[in-house]
Short mmCIF file of C-alpha atoms and ligand atoms in Angstrom, two decimals:
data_model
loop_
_atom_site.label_atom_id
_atom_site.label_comp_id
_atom_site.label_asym_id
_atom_site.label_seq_id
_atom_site.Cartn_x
_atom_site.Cartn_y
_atom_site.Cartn_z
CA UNK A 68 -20.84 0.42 2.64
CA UNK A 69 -23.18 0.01 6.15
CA UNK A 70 -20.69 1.06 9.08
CA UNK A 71 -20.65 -1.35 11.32
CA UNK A 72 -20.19 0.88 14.50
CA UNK A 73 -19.77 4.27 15.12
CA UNK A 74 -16.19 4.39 15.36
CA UNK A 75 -15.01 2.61 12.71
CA UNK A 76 -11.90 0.73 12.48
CA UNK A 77 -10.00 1.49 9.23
CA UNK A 78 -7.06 0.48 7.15
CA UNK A 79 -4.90 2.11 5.40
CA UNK A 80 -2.41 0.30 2.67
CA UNK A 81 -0.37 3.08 0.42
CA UNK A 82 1.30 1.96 -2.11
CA UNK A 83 2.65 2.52 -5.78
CA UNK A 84 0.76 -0.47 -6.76
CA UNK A 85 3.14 -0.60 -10.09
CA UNK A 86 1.43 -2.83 -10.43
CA UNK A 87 -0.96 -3.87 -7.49
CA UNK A 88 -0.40 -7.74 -6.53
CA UNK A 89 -1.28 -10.73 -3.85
CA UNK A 90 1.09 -9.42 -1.79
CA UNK A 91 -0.73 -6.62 -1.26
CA UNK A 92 -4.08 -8.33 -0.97
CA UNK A 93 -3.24 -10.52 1.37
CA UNK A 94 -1.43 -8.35 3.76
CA UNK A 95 -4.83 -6.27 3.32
CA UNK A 96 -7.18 -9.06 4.42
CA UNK A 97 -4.25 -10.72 7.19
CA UNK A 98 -4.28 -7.00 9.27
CA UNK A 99 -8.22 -6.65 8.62
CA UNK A 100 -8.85 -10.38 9.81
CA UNK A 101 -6.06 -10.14 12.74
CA UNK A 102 -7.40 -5.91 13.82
CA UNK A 103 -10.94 -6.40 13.21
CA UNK A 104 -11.32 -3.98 10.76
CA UNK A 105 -14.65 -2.36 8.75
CA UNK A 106 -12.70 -1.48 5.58
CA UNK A 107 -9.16 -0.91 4.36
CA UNK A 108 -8.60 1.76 2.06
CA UNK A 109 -6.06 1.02 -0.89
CA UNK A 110 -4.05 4.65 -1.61
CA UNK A 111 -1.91 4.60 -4.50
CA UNK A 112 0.87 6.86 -4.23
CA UNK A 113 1.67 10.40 -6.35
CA UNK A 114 4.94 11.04 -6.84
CA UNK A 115 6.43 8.70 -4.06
CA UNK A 116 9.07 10.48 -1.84
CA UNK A 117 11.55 7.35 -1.90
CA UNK A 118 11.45 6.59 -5.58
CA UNK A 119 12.40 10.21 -6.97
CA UNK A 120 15.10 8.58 -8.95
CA UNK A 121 12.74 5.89 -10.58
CA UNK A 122 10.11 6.17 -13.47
CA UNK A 123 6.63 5.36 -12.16
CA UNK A 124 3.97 4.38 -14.33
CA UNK A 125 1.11 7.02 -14.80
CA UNK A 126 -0.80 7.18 -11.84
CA UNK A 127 -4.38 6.73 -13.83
CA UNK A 128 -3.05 3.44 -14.79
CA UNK A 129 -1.97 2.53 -11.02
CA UNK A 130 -5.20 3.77 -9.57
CA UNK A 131 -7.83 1.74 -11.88
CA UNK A 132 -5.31 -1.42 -11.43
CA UNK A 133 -5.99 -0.85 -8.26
CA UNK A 134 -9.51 -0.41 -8.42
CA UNK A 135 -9.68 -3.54 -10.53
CA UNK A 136 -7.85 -5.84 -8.13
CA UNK A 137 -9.84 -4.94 -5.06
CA UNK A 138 -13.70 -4.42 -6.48
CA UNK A 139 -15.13 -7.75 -5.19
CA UNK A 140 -13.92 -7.46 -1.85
CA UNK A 141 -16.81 -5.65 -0.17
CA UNK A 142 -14.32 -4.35 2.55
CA UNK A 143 -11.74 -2.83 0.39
CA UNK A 144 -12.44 0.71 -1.16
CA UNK A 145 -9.73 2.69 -2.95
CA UNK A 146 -8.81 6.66 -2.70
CA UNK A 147 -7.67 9.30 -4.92
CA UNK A 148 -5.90 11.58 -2.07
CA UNK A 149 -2.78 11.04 -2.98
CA UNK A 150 -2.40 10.90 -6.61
CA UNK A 151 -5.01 14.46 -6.62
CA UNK A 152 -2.43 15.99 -4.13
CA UNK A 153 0.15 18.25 -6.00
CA UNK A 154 3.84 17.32 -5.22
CA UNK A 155 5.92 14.11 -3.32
CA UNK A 156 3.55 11.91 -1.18
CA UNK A 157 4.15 11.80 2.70
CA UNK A 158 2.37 9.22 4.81
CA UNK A 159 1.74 12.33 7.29
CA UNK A 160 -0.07 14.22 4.49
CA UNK A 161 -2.28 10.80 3.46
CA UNK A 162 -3.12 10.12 7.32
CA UNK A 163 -4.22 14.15 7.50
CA UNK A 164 -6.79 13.78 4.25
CA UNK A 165 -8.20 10.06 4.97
CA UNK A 166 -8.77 11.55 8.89
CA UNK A 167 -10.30 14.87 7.77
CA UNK A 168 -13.56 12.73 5.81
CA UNK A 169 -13.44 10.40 9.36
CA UNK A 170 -12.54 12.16 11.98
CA UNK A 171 -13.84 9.71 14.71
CA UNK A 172 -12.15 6.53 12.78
CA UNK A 173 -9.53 4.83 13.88
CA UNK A 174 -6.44 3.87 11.45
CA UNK A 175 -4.60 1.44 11.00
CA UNK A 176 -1.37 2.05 8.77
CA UNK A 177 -0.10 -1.32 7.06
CA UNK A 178 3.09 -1.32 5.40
CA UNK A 179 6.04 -3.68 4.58
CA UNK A 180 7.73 -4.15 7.97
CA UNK A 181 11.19 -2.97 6.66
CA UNK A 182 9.96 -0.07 5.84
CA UNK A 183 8.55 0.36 9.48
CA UNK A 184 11.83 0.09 10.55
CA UNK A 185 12.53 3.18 8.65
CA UNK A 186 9.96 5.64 10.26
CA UNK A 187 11.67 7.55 12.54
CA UNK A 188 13.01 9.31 9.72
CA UNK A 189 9.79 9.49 7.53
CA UNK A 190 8.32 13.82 7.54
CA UNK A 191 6.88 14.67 10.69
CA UNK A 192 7.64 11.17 12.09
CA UNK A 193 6.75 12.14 16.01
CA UNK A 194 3.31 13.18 14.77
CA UNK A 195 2.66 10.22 12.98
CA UNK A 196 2.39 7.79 16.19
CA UNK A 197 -0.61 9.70 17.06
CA UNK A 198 -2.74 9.78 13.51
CA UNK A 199 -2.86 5.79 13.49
CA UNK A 200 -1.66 2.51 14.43
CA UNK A 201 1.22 1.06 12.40
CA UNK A 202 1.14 -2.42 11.27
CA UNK A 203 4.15 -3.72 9.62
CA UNK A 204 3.49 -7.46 7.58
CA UNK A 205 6.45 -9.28 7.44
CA UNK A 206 7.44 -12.73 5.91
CA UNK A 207 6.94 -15.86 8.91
CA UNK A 208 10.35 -16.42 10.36
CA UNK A 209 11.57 -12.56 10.13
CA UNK A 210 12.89 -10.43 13.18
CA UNK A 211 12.19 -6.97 12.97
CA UNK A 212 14.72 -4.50 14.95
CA UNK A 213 12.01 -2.06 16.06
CA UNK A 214 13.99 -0.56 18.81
CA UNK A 215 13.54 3.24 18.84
CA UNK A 216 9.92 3.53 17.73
CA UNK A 217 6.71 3.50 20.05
CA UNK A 218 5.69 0.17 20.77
CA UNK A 219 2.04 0.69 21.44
CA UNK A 220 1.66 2.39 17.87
CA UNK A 221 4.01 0.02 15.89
CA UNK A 222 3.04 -3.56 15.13
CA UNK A 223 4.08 -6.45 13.32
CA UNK A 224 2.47 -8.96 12.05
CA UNK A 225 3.76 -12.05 9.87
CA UNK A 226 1.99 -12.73 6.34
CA UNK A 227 2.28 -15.39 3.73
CA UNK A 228 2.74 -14.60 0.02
CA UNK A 229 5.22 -12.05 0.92
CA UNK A 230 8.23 -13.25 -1.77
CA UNK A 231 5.84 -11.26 -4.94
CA UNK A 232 6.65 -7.86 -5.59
CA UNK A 233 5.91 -5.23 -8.47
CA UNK A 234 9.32 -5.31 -9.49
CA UNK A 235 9.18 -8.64 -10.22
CA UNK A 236 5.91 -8.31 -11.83
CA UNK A 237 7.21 -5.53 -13.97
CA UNK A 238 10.51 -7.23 -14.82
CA UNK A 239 8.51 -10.04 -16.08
CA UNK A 240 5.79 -8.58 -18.32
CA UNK A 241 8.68 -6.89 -19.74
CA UNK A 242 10.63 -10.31 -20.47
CA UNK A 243 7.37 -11.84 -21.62
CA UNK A 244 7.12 -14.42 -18.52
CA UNK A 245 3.69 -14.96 -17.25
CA UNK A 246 2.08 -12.32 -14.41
CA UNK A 247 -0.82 -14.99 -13.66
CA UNK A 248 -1.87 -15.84 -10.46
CA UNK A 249 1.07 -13.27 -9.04
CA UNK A 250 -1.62 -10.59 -9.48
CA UNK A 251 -5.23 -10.80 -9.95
CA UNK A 252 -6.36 -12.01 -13.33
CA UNK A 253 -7.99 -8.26 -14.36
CA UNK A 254 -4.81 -6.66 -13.80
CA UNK A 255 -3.13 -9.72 -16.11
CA UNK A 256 -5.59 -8.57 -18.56
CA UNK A 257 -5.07 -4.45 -18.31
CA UNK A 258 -1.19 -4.89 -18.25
CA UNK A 259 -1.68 -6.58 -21.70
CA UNK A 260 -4.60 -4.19 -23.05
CA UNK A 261 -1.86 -0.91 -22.26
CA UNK A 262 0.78 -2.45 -23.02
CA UNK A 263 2.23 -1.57 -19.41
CA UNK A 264 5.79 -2.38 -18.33
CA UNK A 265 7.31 -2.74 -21.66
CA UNK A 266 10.21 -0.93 -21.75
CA UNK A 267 13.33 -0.82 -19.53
CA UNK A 268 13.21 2.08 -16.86
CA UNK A 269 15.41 3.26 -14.44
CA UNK A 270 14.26 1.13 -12.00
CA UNK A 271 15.46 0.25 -8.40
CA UNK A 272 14.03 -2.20 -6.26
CA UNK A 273 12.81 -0.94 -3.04
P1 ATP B 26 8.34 -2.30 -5.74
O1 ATP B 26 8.95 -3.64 -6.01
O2 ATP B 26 8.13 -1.47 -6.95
O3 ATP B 26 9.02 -1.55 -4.63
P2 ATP B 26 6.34 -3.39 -3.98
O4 ATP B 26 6.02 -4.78 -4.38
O5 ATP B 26 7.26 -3.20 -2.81
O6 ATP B 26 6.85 -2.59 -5.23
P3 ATP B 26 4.76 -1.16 -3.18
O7 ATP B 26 3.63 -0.57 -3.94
O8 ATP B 26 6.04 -0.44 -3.12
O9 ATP B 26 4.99 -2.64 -3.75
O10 ATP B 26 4.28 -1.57 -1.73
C1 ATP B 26 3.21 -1.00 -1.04
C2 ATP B 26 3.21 -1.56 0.36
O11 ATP B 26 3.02 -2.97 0.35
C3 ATP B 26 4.56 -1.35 1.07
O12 ATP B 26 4.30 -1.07 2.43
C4 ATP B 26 5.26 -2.67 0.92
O13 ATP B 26 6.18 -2.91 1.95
C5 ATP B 26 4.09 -3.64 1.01
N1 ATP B 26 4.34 -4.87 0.27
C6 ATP B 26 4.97 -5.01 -0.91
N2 ATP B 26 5.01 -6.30 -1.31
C7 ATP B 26 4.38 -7.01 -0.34
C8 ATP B 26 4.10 -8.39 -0.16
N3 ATP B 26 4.47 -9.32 -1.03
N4 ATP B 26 3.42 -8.75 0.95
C9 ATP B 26 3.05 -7.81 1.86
N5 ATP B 26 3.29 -6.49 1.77
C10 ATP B 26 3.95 -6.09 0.67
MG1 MG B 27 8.44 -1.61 -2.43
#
């Protein structure tokens, strides 16, 4: 992909993407529209630190769905750095390895806004503020509480589209009720060809 300046001004969505949906998507394309942004790059997850107690689908699986549901969106590009790093994934570790391939890039963090409301006790939390600008999406309507965190490097910004979630999806393709239209019509298709999400785990919602 041409840069389109020197500096460019990146995204960064992590995720489990079990499985990716239009939630994602369009909180992707709201903070690249709203921040002006080159590219944002989609990171599935390894072992996510917050869902130790939860079965995750294999992350092969989660990074082609991935790869699948962004492709024709010449802006969006997907990485491997966390599910090729050994271990739990940190945000402070995926920051590190996207920064180290662009040093002079700028990045922009977007995550669910509740969760931003968690960060001061993510790892390394006080370092984080510095790697990138957080953007939480939230649903139109919704206060977020972020007293206590940096308020240059923390963000909010409301999205549409924000009631679908993966466990939902999952729940669903395992009660036979349609995914359509909640995620993009390829990943519809490779839920089905794997068989994905068919039996009951020990899931939690987060
Ligand atoms: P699960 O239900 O398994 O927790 P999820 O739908 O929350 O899955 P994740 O892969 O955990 O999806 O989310 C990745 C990121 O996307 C998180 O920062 C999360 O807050 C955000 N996110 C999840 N769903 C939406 C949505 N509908 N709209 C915008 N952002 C979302
Ligand atoms: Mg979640």
């Amino acid at each position: 992909m041409p840069k389109a300046r020197e500096h460019a001004r990146v995204g960064v969505m992590g995720g489990t993407f079990d499985p990716i949906h239009h939630g994602h998507l369009v909180a992707a394309s709201e903070v690249a529209a709203q921040y002006d942004l080159d590219e944002v790059i989609f990171v599935p997850t390894g072992q996510p630190s917050f869902k130790q107690n939860q079965q995750v689908t294999e992350a092969e699986h989660r990074y082609l769905m991935t790869v699948i549901a962004t492709a024709s969106n010449p802006r969006f590009t997907v990485s491997r750095v966390d599910i090729e790093r050994e271990g739990l994934t940190y945000t402070v570790d995926t920051l590190r390895d996207l920064k180290q391939d662009r040093p002079d890039d700028e990045l922009f963090f977007i995550t669910g806004a509740d969760a931003v409301t968690q960060m001061a006790q993510w790892k390394d939390a006080d370092m984080l503020w510095n790697m990138a600008q957080f953007v939480g999406v939230t649903r139109p309507g919704h206060d977020i509480d972020l007293s206590g965190l940096p308020q240059d490097s923390v963000k909010i910004l409301e999205v549409p589209a924000m009631a679908i979630s993966s466990t939902n999806c999952r729940d669903r393709a395992r009660n036979g009720q349609p995914v359509w239209y909640l995620v993009p019509d390829g990943v519809v298709q490779y839920i089905a060809k794997h068989g994905l999400y068919q039996q009951e785990g020990t899931e939690v919602s987060q």
